[in-house]
Coordinates of C-alpha atoms in Angstrom, one line a residue:
Chain A
M17 CA 12.8 -20.0 -106.3
R18 CA 15.9 -18.0 -105.5
H19 CA 15.4 -15.8 -102.3
A20 CA 16.4 -12.4 -102.3
E21 CA 19.2 -11.9 -99.8
S22 CA 18.1 -8.5 -99.3
A23 CA 14.9 -9.4 -97.8
C24 CA 16.5 -10.4 -94.5
S25 CA 16.8 -6.9 -92.9
V26 CA 14.9 -7.4 -89.5
L27 CA 17.6 -7.9 -86.3
H28 CA 16.5 -8.8 -82.9
V29 CA 19.4 -7.6 -80.5
D30 CA 20.0 -8.8 -77.1
L31 CA 22.4 -8.0 -74.8
D32 CA 23.8 -10.9 -73.3
A33 CA 23.4 -11.3 -69.3
F34 CA 22.8 -7.5 -69.3
F35 CA 23.0 -6.5 -66.0
V36 CA 26.0 -8.9 -64.8
S37 CA 27.7 -7.7 -68.0
V38 CA 27.5 -3.6 -66.8
E39 CA 28.8 -5.2 -63.4
R40 CA 31.7 -6.6 -65.1
V41 CA 32.6 -3.4 -67.1
L42 CA 32.8 -1.6 -63.9
N43 CA 34.4 -4.2 -62.0
P44 CA 36.5 -6.4 -64.1
R45 CA 37.4 -8.7 -61.3
L46 CA 33.8 -10.2 -61.7
C47 CA 35.1 -11.6 -65.1
G48 CA 34.9 -15.4 -65.6
R49 CA 33.2 -15.9 -62.0
P50 CA 29.6 -17.0 -61.3
V51 CA 28.0 -13.9 -60.5
V52 CA 24.4 -12.7 -59.6
V53 CA 22.9 -9.6 -59.6
G54 CA 19.8 -9.2 -57.0
G55 CA 18.5 -8.9 -53.4
A56 CA 20.2 -10.5 -50.6
A57 CA 19.0 -13.7 -49.1
A58 CA 18.2 -12.3 -45.7
T59 CA 15.8 -9.9 -46.9
R60 CA 14.1 -12.8 -49.5
G61 CA 15.7 -11.3 -52.4
V62 CA 15.8 -12.8 -56.1
V63 CA 18.1 -13.5 -58.6
A64 CA 17.4 -10.6 -61.3
A65 CA 20.4 -11.7 -63.6
A66 CA 22.8 -14.8 -63.4
S67 CA 26.2 -14.8 -65.4
Y68 CA 26.6 -17.8 -67.7
E69 CA 28.9 -19.4 -65.3
A70 CA 26.4 -19.0 -62.5
R71 CA 23.8 -20.6 -65.0
Q72 CA 25.6 -23.7 -65.3
Y73 CA 24.9 -24.5 -61.5
G74 CA 21.0 -24.2 -62.6
I75 CA 20.6 -20.6 -61.5
H76 CA 18.4 -18.4 -63.5
S77 CA 16.6 -15.2 -62.9
A78 CA 13.6 -15.0 -60.6
M79 CA 15.1 -17.4 -58.3
P80 CA 15.0 -17.0 -54.6
M81 CA 18.8 -15.8 -53.7
A82 CA 18.8 -18.4 -50.6
Q83 CA 18.2 -21.0 -53.4
A84 CA 21.1 -19.8 -55.7
M85 CA 23.4 -19.3 -52.5
R86 CA 22.7 -23.1 -52.0
L87 CA 23.1 -24.1 -55.4
C88 CA 26.5 -22.2 -55.6
P89 CA 28.1 -21.3 -52.4
H90 CA 30.7 -19.2 -53.9
L91 CA 28.4 -17.3 -55.8
I92 CA 29.0 -13.8 -55.7
R93 CA 26.1 -11.5 -55.4
V94 CA 25.8 -7.6 -56.4
P95 CA 22.8 -5.6 -55.0
G96 CA 22.5 -3.9 -58.5
Q97 CA 22.5 -0.3 -59.5
H98 CA 19.6 0.2 -62.2
K99 CA 20.5 3.8 -62.8
M100 CA 23.6 2.6 -64.2
Y101 CA 22.0 -0.1 -66.2
A102 CA 19.6 2.3 -67.7
R103 CA 22.8 4.6 -68.8
A104 CA 24.3 1.6 -70.5
S105 CA 21.1 0.7 -72.1
K106 CA 20.8 4.2 -73.6
A107 CA 24.3 4.3 -74.7
V108 CA 23.9 1.0 -76.8
F109 CA 20.6 1.8 -78.4
D110 CA 21.9 5.6 -79.2
L111 CA 24.5 3.8 -80.8
L112 CA 22.4 1.2 -82.7
G113 CA 19.9 4.1 -83.5
G114 CA 22.9 5.2 -85.9
Y115 CA 22.1 2.4 -88.1
T116 CA 18.5 3.0 -88.4
P117 CA 15.7 5.0 -87.2
V118 CA 13.6 2.4 -87.2
L119 CA 14.6 0.7 -84.2
E120 CA 12.0 -0.8 -81.4
K121 CA 13.0 -1.2 -77.9
V122 CA 11.1 -3.7 -76.0
S123 CA 13.2 -3.6 -73.0
V124 CA 16.3 -2.5 -70.9
D125 CA 18.3 -5.0 -73.0
E126 CA 16.6 -6.0 -76.2
A127 CA 15.2 -4.3 -79.3
Y128 CA 14.2 -4.9 -83.0
L129 CA 15.7 -3.0 -85.8
D130 CA 14.5 -2.9 -89.4
L131 CA 17.4 -2.2 -91.8
R132 CA 15.5 -1.9 -94.9
G133 CA 16.8 1.2 -96.8
T134 CA 20.4 1.3 -95.3
E135 CA 22.1 -1.3 -97.9
H136 CA 23.9 1.7 -99.4
L137 CA 25.1 2.7 -96.1
F138 CA 25.7 -0.4 -94.3
G139 CA 25.5 -3.3 -96.7
R140 CA 23.9 -6.3 -96.0
A141 CA 22.2 -6.7 -92.8
V142 CA 24.2 -9.3 -91.8
D143 CA 27.2 -7.4 -92.4
A144 CA 25.7 -4.2 -90.3
A145 CA 24.8 -6.6 -87.6
E146 CA 28.4 -8.0 -87.2
R147 CA 29.6 -4.2 -87.5
M148 CA 26.9 -3.2 -84.1
R149 CA 28.4 -6.2 -82.5
R150 CA 31.8 -5.2 -82.6
E151 CA 31.4 -1.4 -82.0
V152 CA 29.1 -2.2 -79.0
K153 CA 32.0 -4.5 -77.7
E154 CA 34.8 -1.9 -78.4
R155 CA 33.0 1.1 -77.5
L156 CA 31.0 0.1 -74.7
R157 CA 32.6 -3.5 -73.9
L158 CA 29.1 -5.2 -73.7
D159 CA 28.3 -8.3 -75.5
L160 CA 25.3 -8.2 -78.3
T161 CA 23.9 -11.2 -79.5
V162 CA 22.0 -10.8 -83.1
G163 CA 19.1 -12.9 -85.0
V164 CA 18.9 -11.8 -88.4
S165 CA 15.8 -12.7 -90.5
R166 CA 12.9 -11.4 -92.9
N167 CA 10.8 -11.1 -89.9
R168 CA 10.5 -10.4 -86.3
L169 CA 9.4 -13.6 -85.0
V170 CA 12.0 -15.5 -86.8
S171 CA 14.8 -13.0 -85.7
K172 CA 13.9 -13.3 -82.0
V173 CA 14.1 -17.1 -82.2
A174 CA 17.6 -16.9 -84.2
S175 CA 18.7 -14.7 -81.5
G176 CA 18.0 -17.0 -78.9
F177 CA 19.7 -19.8 -81.0
A178 CA 23.0 -17.3 -81.1
K179 CA 23.6 -17.0 -77.3
P180 CA 25.6 -16.2 -75.9
H181 CA 27.4 -13.4 -77.7
G182 CA 26.7 -14.9 -81.3
L183 CA 25.0 -14.0 -84.7
F184 CA 22.6 -16.2 -86.6
D185 CA 21.1 -15.3 -89.5
V186 CA 18.3 -17.2 -91.1
R187 CA 18.6 -17.9 -94.9
P188 CA 15.3 -16.3 -96.7
G189 CA 13.2 -19.0 -97.5
Q190 CA 14.4 -21.3 -95.0
E191 CA 12.2 -20.3 -92.3
P192 CA 10.0 -23.0 -92.2
R193 CA 12.8 -25.6 -92.4
F194 CA 14.8 -23.7 -89.3
F195 CA 11.7 -24.3 -87.2
A196 CA 10.6 -27.5 -88.0
P197 CA 12.9 -29.4 -85.6
L198 CA 12.2 -26.8 -82.5
P199 CA 10.4 -27.8 -79.7
V200 CA 7.2 -25.5 -79.6
K201 CA 8.2 -23.8 -76.5
V202 CA 10.6 -21.6 -78.3
L203 CA 7.7 -20.1 -80.1
P204 CA 7.1 -16.9 -78.3
G205 CA 3.6 -16.5 -77.1
I206 CA 3.4 -20.6 -76.3
G207 CA 3.4 -21.0 -72.6
P208 CA 3.3 -24.0 -70.4
V209 CA -0.3 -24.4 -70.5
T210 CA -0.6 -24.5 -74.6
Q211 CA 2.6 -26.4 -74.4
K212 CA 1.1 -29.1 -72.5
K213 CA -2.2 -28.9 -74.5
L214 CA -0.3 -29.3 -77.8
R215 CA 1.8 -32.3 -75.9
D216 CA -1.7 -34.0 -75.3
F217 CA -2.2 -34.0 -79.0
H218 CA 1.7 -35.4 -79.8
I219 CA 2.5 -31.9 -81.2
D220 CA 6.1 -31.4 -79.8
D221 CA 7.8 -29.6 -82.7
L222 CA 7.0 -26.7 -84.8
G223 CA 7.5 -28.9 -87.7
T224 CA 4.4 -31.0 -86.5
L225 CA 2.6 -27.8 -85.4
A226 CA 2.8 -26.5 -88.9
T227 CA 1.5 -29.3 -90.5
T228 CA -1.7 -29.9 -88.1
E229 CA -4.8 -29.0 -90.2
S230 CA -6.0 -25.5 -89.4
W231 CA -9.5 -26.9 -88.4
F232 CA -8.5 -29.0 -85.8
L233 CA -6.3 -26.2 -84.3
Q234 CA -8.9 -23.8 -84.4
E235 CA -11.3 -26.5 -82.7
V236 CA -8.9 -26.6 -79.6
F237 CA -7.4 -23.4 -79.4
G238 CA -9.9 -21.3 -80.8
R239 CA -8.8 -18.0 -83.0
Y240 CA -5.3 -18.7 -82.1
G241 CA -5.0 -22.0 -83.4
P242 CA -4.6 -20.9 -87.0
I243 CA -2.4 -17.9 -86.1
M244 CA 0.1 -20.4 -84.2
K245 CA 0.1 -22.9 -87.4
R246 CA 1.5 -19.9 -89.5
R247 CA 3.9 -18.7 -86.8
A248 CA 5.0 -22.5 -86.7
R249 CA 5.9 -22.0 -90.2
G250 CA 8.0 -18.8 -89.7
E251 CA 5.2 -16.3 -90.8
D252 CA 5.1 -12.8 -89.3
A253 CA 4.0 -9.5 -90.6
T254 CA 4.1 -7.3 -87.4
P255 CA 6.2 -4.6 -88.5
V256 CA 9.2 -3.0 -86.3
C257 CA 7.4 0.1 -84.7
P258 CA 10.1 2.5 -83.2
A259 CA 8.5 4.7 -80.4
W260 CA 7.9 7.7 -82.6
G261 CA 5.9 5.8 -84.9
K262 CA 3.7 3.8 -82.1
P263 CA 0.1 5.3 -82.1
V264 CA -0.7 5.7 -78.7
R265 CA -4.0 6.4 -79.4
K266 CA -6.5 4.6 -81.3
S267 CA -9.1 6.9 -82.4
I268 CA -9.8 10.6 -81.4
G269 CA -13.3 11.9 -81.6
Q270 CA -16.1 13.7 -80.0
E271 CA -20.0 13.5 -79.8
R272 CA -22.9 15.8 -78.7
T273 CA -26.6 15.1 -78.0
F274 CA -28.9 17.9 -79.1
A275 CA -31.2 19.5 -76.4
E276 CA -34.1 18.5 -78.7
D277 CA -33.8 15.8 -81.0
T278 CA -34.1 16.9 -84.8
H279 CA -34.2 16.3 -88.4
D280 CA -33.1 19.7 -89.6
A281 CA -30.2 19.4 -92.2
V282 CA -29.0 22.8 -91.7
V283 CA -28.6 22.1 -87.7
L284 CA -27.2 18.8 -88.4
R285 CA -24.7 19.8 -91.0
G286 CA -23.6 23.0 -88.9
R287 CA -23.0 20.7 -86.1
L288 CA -21.1 18.2 -88.1
Q289 CA -19.1 21.2 -89.4
A290 CA -18.3 22.3 -86.1
M291 CA -17.3 18.9 -84.7
L292 CA -15.0 17.9 -87.8
E293 CA -13.1 21.5 -87.6
E294 CA -12.7 21.1 -83.7
T295 CA -11.4 17.3 -84.0
C296 CA -8.8 18.0 -87.0
A297 CA -7.8 21.1 -84.9
R298 CA -7.0 18.7 -82.3
L299 CA -5.2 15.7 -84.8
R300 CA -2.9 18.6 -86.2
R301 CA -2.3 19.9 -82.2
E302 CA -1.2 16.6 -81.6
G303 CA 0.6 15.7 -84.8
W304 CA -1.7 12.8 -85.9
L305 CA -3.1 11.9 -89.5
A306 CA -6.4 10.0 -89.6
R307 CA -7.2 7.6 -92.3
T308 CA -10.6 6.7 -91.7
M309 CA -13.8 8.7 -90.2
S310 CA -16.6 7.5 -88.2
L311 CA -20.1 9.3 -88.0
K312 CA -22.0 8.1 -85.4
V313 CA -25.9 8.7 -85.3
R314 CA -28.3 8.1 -82.4
Y315 CA -31.9 8.3 -83.4
A316 CA -34.8 9.6 -81.3
D317 CA -35.7 5.6 -80.6
F318 CA -32.3 5.0 -79.3
T319 CA -30.9 2.8 -82.3
T320 CA -27.3 3.8 -83.2
E321 CA -25.7 3.4 -86.6
T322 CA -22.3 4.1 -87.2
R323 CA -20.9 4.5 -90.8
D324 CA -17.2 4.7 -91.7
V325 CA -15.3 6.2 -94.7
R326 CA -11.7 6.2 -95.8
L327 CA -9.6 8.8 -97.7
P328 CA -6.8 7.6 -100.3
H329 CA -4.4 9.3 -98.0
P330 CA -4.3 10.2 -94.3
S331 CA -5.5 13.6 -93.5
D332 CA -5.8 16.0 -90.6
H333 CA -7.6 18.7 -92.5
D334 CA -11.4 19.1 -92.0
L335 CA -12.1 20.4 -95.6
E336 CA -10.6 17.1 -97.3
W337 CA -13.2 15.4 -94.7
W338 CA -16.2 17.6 -95.0
Q339 CA -17.5 16.1 -98.7
A340 CA -17.3 12.4 -97.3
A341 CA -18.6 13.4 -93.9
C342 CA -21.8 15.2 -95.5
A343 CA -22.4 12.2 -97.6
L344 CA -22.5 9.9 -94.6
L345 CA -25.0 12.5 -92.9
E346 CA -27.1 12.3 -96.2
K347 CA -27.5 8.5 -95.6
A348 CA -28.2 9.0 -92.0
L349 CA -31.0 11.7 -92.9
R350 CA -32.8 9.1 -95.2
R351 CA -34.2 7.5 -92.1
R352 CA -36.7 9.9 -91.4
T353 CA -36.5 9.5 -87.8
L354 CA -35.3 12.3 -85.3
I355 CA -31.6 12.3 -84.6
R356 CA -30.9 12.4 -80.9
L357 CA -27.1 12.5 -80.8
L358 CA -24.3 12.9 -83.7
G359 CA -20.8 12.2 -83.2
V360 CA -17.7 12.1 -85.4
R361 CA -14.5 9.8 -84.8
F362 CA -11.2 9.5 -86.6
S363 CA -9.4 6.1 -86.4
G364 CA -6.5 4.4 -88.3
L365 CA -3.9 7.0 -86.6
Q366 CA -0.5 7.5 -87.6
R367 CA 2.2 10.0 -86.4
G368 CA 2.9 12.7 -89.3
F369 CA 2.2 15.9 -90.3
W370 CA 0.4 17.3 -93.5
Q371 CA 2.9 17.8 -96.6
G372 CA 2.0 19.5 -99.6
G373 CA 3.0 18.2 -103.2
L374 CA 5.0 20.4 -105.5
F375 CA 2.3 21.4 -107.8
E376 CA -0.4 21.8 -105.2
E377 CA -0.5 25.4 -104.9
E378 CA -4.2 25.4 -103.8
R379 CA -3.8 23.1 -101.0
I380 CA -1.1 24.5 -100.0
A381 CA -2.6 28.0 -99.5
Q382 CA -5.6 26.2 -98.1
R383 CA -3.4 25.1 -95.5
S384 CA -1.7 28.2 -95.0
R385 CA -4.9 29.9 -93.8
L386 CA -5.9 26.7 -91.7
T387 CA -2.5 27.2 -89.9
V388 CA -3.5 30.9 -89.1
L389 CA -7.2 29.9 -88.0
D390 CA -5.7 27.4 -85.7
R391 CA -3.4 30.1 -84.3
M392 CA -6.5 32.3 -83.8
R393 CA -8.6 30.0 -82.5
E394 CA -6.0 29.0 -79.9
K395 CA -5.7 32.4 -78.9
Y396 CA -9.3 33.6 -78.8
G397 CA -11.4 30.6 -78.7
A398 CA -13.1 27.8 -80.8
Q399 CA -15.8 30.4 -81.8
A400 CA -13.6 33.3 -82.8
V401 CA -13.6 32.2 -86.4
C402 CA -16.0 29.9 -87.9
A403 CA -18.2 29.6 -91.4
G404 CA -21.1 32.2 -91.6
D405 CA -23.8 29.6 -91.9
R406 CA -23.3 28.2 -88.4
L407 CA -22.9 31.3 -86.7
W408 CA -26.1 30.7 -84.8
L409 CA -24.8 27.6 -83.1
Y410 CA -22.6 30.2 -81.0
K411 CA -25.4 32.3 -80.2
S412 CA -26.4 32.5 -76.5
P413 CA -30.2 31.2 -76.3
Chain B
M1 CA 36.7 -27.8 -94.9
L2 CA 33.5 -28.3 -93.1
E3 CA 33.8 -30.3 -90.0
E4 CA 30.8 -31.4 -87.5
V5 CA 30.6 -29.6 -84.3
E6 CA 28.3 -29.8 -81.3
L7 CA 27.2 -26.7 -79.8
D8 CA 26.8 -26.0 -76.1
G9 CA 24.6 -22.9 -76.4
Q10 CA 20.9 -22.8 -76.7
A11 CA 21.3 -23.9 -80.5
G12 CA 22.8 -27.2 -79.4
Q13 CA 20.0 -27.8 -76.9
F14 CA 17.3 -27.1 -79.1
A15 CA 18.4 -28.6 -82.1
G16 CA 21.3 -30.9 -81.7
G17 CA 20.5 -34.4 -82.9
K18 CA 17.1 -33.8 -84.1
H19 CA 17.6 -33.5 -87.9
T20 CA 19.6 -30.5 -87.3
F21 CA 23.4 -30.8 -87.0
F22 CA 26.0 -28.2 -87.6
L23 CA 29.1 -27.5 -89.7
A24 CA 31.8 -25.4 -89.0
L25 CA 34.1 -23.8 -91.8
R26 CA 37.8 -24.6 -91.2
G27 CA 40.2 -22.6 -93.4
E28 CA 39.8 -19.4 -95.1
A29 CA 36.8 -19.2 -97.6
A30 CA 37.1 -18.0 -100.9
A31 CA 35.4 -14.4 -101.5
D32 CA 32.2 -14.6 -103.1
D33 CA 28.7 -13.3 -103.0
E34 CA 28.1 -15.8 -100.0
H35 CA 30.3 -13.8 -98.0
F36 CA 31.8 -16.8 -95.7
Q37 CA 34.0 -16.4 -92.9
E38 CA 36.3 -19.0 -91.3
G39 CA 34.5 -20.0 -88.1
D40 CA 31.1 -20.1 -89.4
I41 CA 29.1 -22.4 -88.4
F42 CA 26.2 -23.6 -90.7
A43 CA 22.8 -25.2 -89.3
V44 CA 21.9 -28.0 -91.6
T45 CA 18.7 -29.6 -91.6
E46 CA 18.6 -33.2 -93.3
G47 CA 15.7 -35.1 -94.7
V48 CA 14.1 -32.0 -96.6
D49 CA 13.7 -31.7 -100.2
V50 CA 16.1 -29.5 -102.0
E51 CA 14.7 -26.5 -103.8
V52 CA 16.2 -24.1 -106.5
G53 CA 18.1 -21.7 -104.6
D54 CA 18.6 -23.8 -101.3
L55 CA 22.5 -23.6 -100.1
V56 CA 23.2 -27.4 -99.5
V57 CA 25.8 -29.7 -98.1
W58 CA 26.9 -32.5 -100.2
W59 CA 29.2 -35.7 -100.0
T60 CA 32.1 -35.6 -102.5
G61 CA 32.9 -38.9 -102.5
V62 CA 35.8 -38.6 -100.3
V63 CA 35.5 -40.3 -97.0
R64 CA 34.3 -37.9 -94.1
T65 CA 34.6 -35.0 -97.1
L66 CA 31.6 -32.6 -97.4
A67 CA 31.1 -29.4 -99.5
L68 CA 28.8 -26.5 -99.8
A69 CA 27.0 -25.9 -103.2
R70 CA 23.9 -23.6 -104.2
V71 CA 21.3 -25.1 -106.2
E72 CA 20.9 -23.4 -109.8
E73 CA 17.8 -23.0 -111.7
D74 CA 18.5 -26.1 -113.9
L75 CA 19.1 -28.0 -110.5
S76 CA 22.9 -28.2 -111.2
F77 CA 24.7 -27.7 -108.2
R78 CA 27.4 -24.4 -108.2
G79 CA 30.3 -24.7 -105.9
V80 CA 30.5 -21.6 -103.2
G81 CA 33.2 -20.4 -100.6
G82 CA 35.8 -22.0 -102.7
F83 CA 34.4 -25.9 -102.6
P84 CA 33.8 -27.6 -106.0
A85 CA 31.0 -28.2 -107.6
P86 CA 30.1 -31.9 -108.2
T87 CA 31.8 -33.0 -111.6
P88 CA 29.5 -34.3 -114.2
N89 CA 30.5 -38.3 -113.6
L90 CA 30.0 -37.9 -109.7
S91 CA 26.5 -38.1 -108.7
A92 CA 26.3 -35.5 -105.5
K93 CA 24.3 -37.0 -102.4
V94 CA 22.8 -34.1 -100.6
R95 CA 23.4 -34.5 -97.1
G96 CA 21.1 -31.4 -96.1
V97 CA 20.2 -28.0 -96.5
V98 CA 21.6 -24.9 -94.7
V99 CA 19.0 -23.2 -92.8
G100 CA 21.0 -20.5 -91.2
R101 CA 24.7 -19.6 -90.2
L102 CA 25.7 -18.8 -86.7
R103 CA 28.7 -16.6 -86.3
P104 CA 30.4 -16.5 -83.0
L105 CA 32.1 -13.4 -81.8
A106 CA 35.7 -13.2 -83.0
P107 CA 38.3 -15.1 -80.8
G108 CA 40.1 -12.2 -79.5
A109 CA 36.9 -10.4 -78.4
M110 CA 35.6 -13.9 -77.0
A111 CA 38.8 -13.8 -74.5
E112 CA 38.0 -10.3 -73.4
S113 CA 34.6 -11.1 -72.2

């Protein structure tokens, strides 16, 4: 099968020896010498970052400074200026953000970028990566190592392969072959304990791991076993998730316990409508669209049932959820047991705002009314405007 | 021309001598779909089955001379990057499949860092 080159669009970028590189930009006399950033040995400081020259002496980050000094007596230590590193990091990622909005920063010196859809602007991902490296070097005098492939996992391993200051692109379709000879420790998520366990079974490289029977891995490592096997073949479907696309919430909802258990459909529908209105208003206020709604019902005998419904498109509009919510309530009422609690919860949240189609005049008009109602409720309270059939909900006893 | 090289970075540490070896492209590459550049280093895996679409390294029949080719739908070899394709009377012996390409930073830029 011929593999599409265009499918290679995920980049893992890593700033080489970042803290040291920034120090060298500020003080070029540090170039070419063994340098570490970290706390003083006298105050039990540790190495936060080491230059490649220092690493040749066996010095690495998190090593006690006293030990590093013993390994390399002429080691240069600089205390570190974290505000400066943060500024440099921002400058780099602002520059990279000019290539794609789908940039997921994972640390001060590391990020994933998805370049899908940018081919017309920057050409192939590998060419764009080359240009990024050049630009970062010329404008900020920092070295960028880049891994390019079809997914995050392979790009991450590829950038490790390219260090220092290289670019490694894994040809599409060659992921299992690229991984096969590598030691299991290069796979993110395989720590010393898992490594030891794998070694006990003579699984030393990813090729062996990828061809080990799933049932066996499941037996030894549980649920993670088969996942590990897929990853050993270079398979990873995790999307690059920029900060603006990351749900900080998993769900939004509310529930109410009735003062008295009830089976009155009018009361229950009224309460459901109120909860839907309030929760959807919250979705709109916070800029979320929901894909799934769950209705929670607790009966008088304390048994609890939860039913889910999904809309074909994510929505924050209570009227769009209303029919589906009523259908769920009807099912709950079939049990002929008094209801003690009713709850509504929206999940499958994604960032976004409702956008009307060109020919959806009615929906657009409905949306305008909703916006006005939201403003009125914000100003005068949730009870200021409500459907006539549930006015009683807000009446004082 | 392809020249076998040893890498001292992490790539060498991980893969050197274990079914993967590295070939550096010396001399200017012909402009084609492959976009090779002088200095590109190919990571090549040996002992694997060749599939359609693979980029392979094959012995040209001349001592210590390797070439790059793309495997076509009919399993014939198409020369890429300026390398010739095998002639009909020469049976191409595959040395390995290119799994990735390392492009070090341009020498000028390296000197600055």
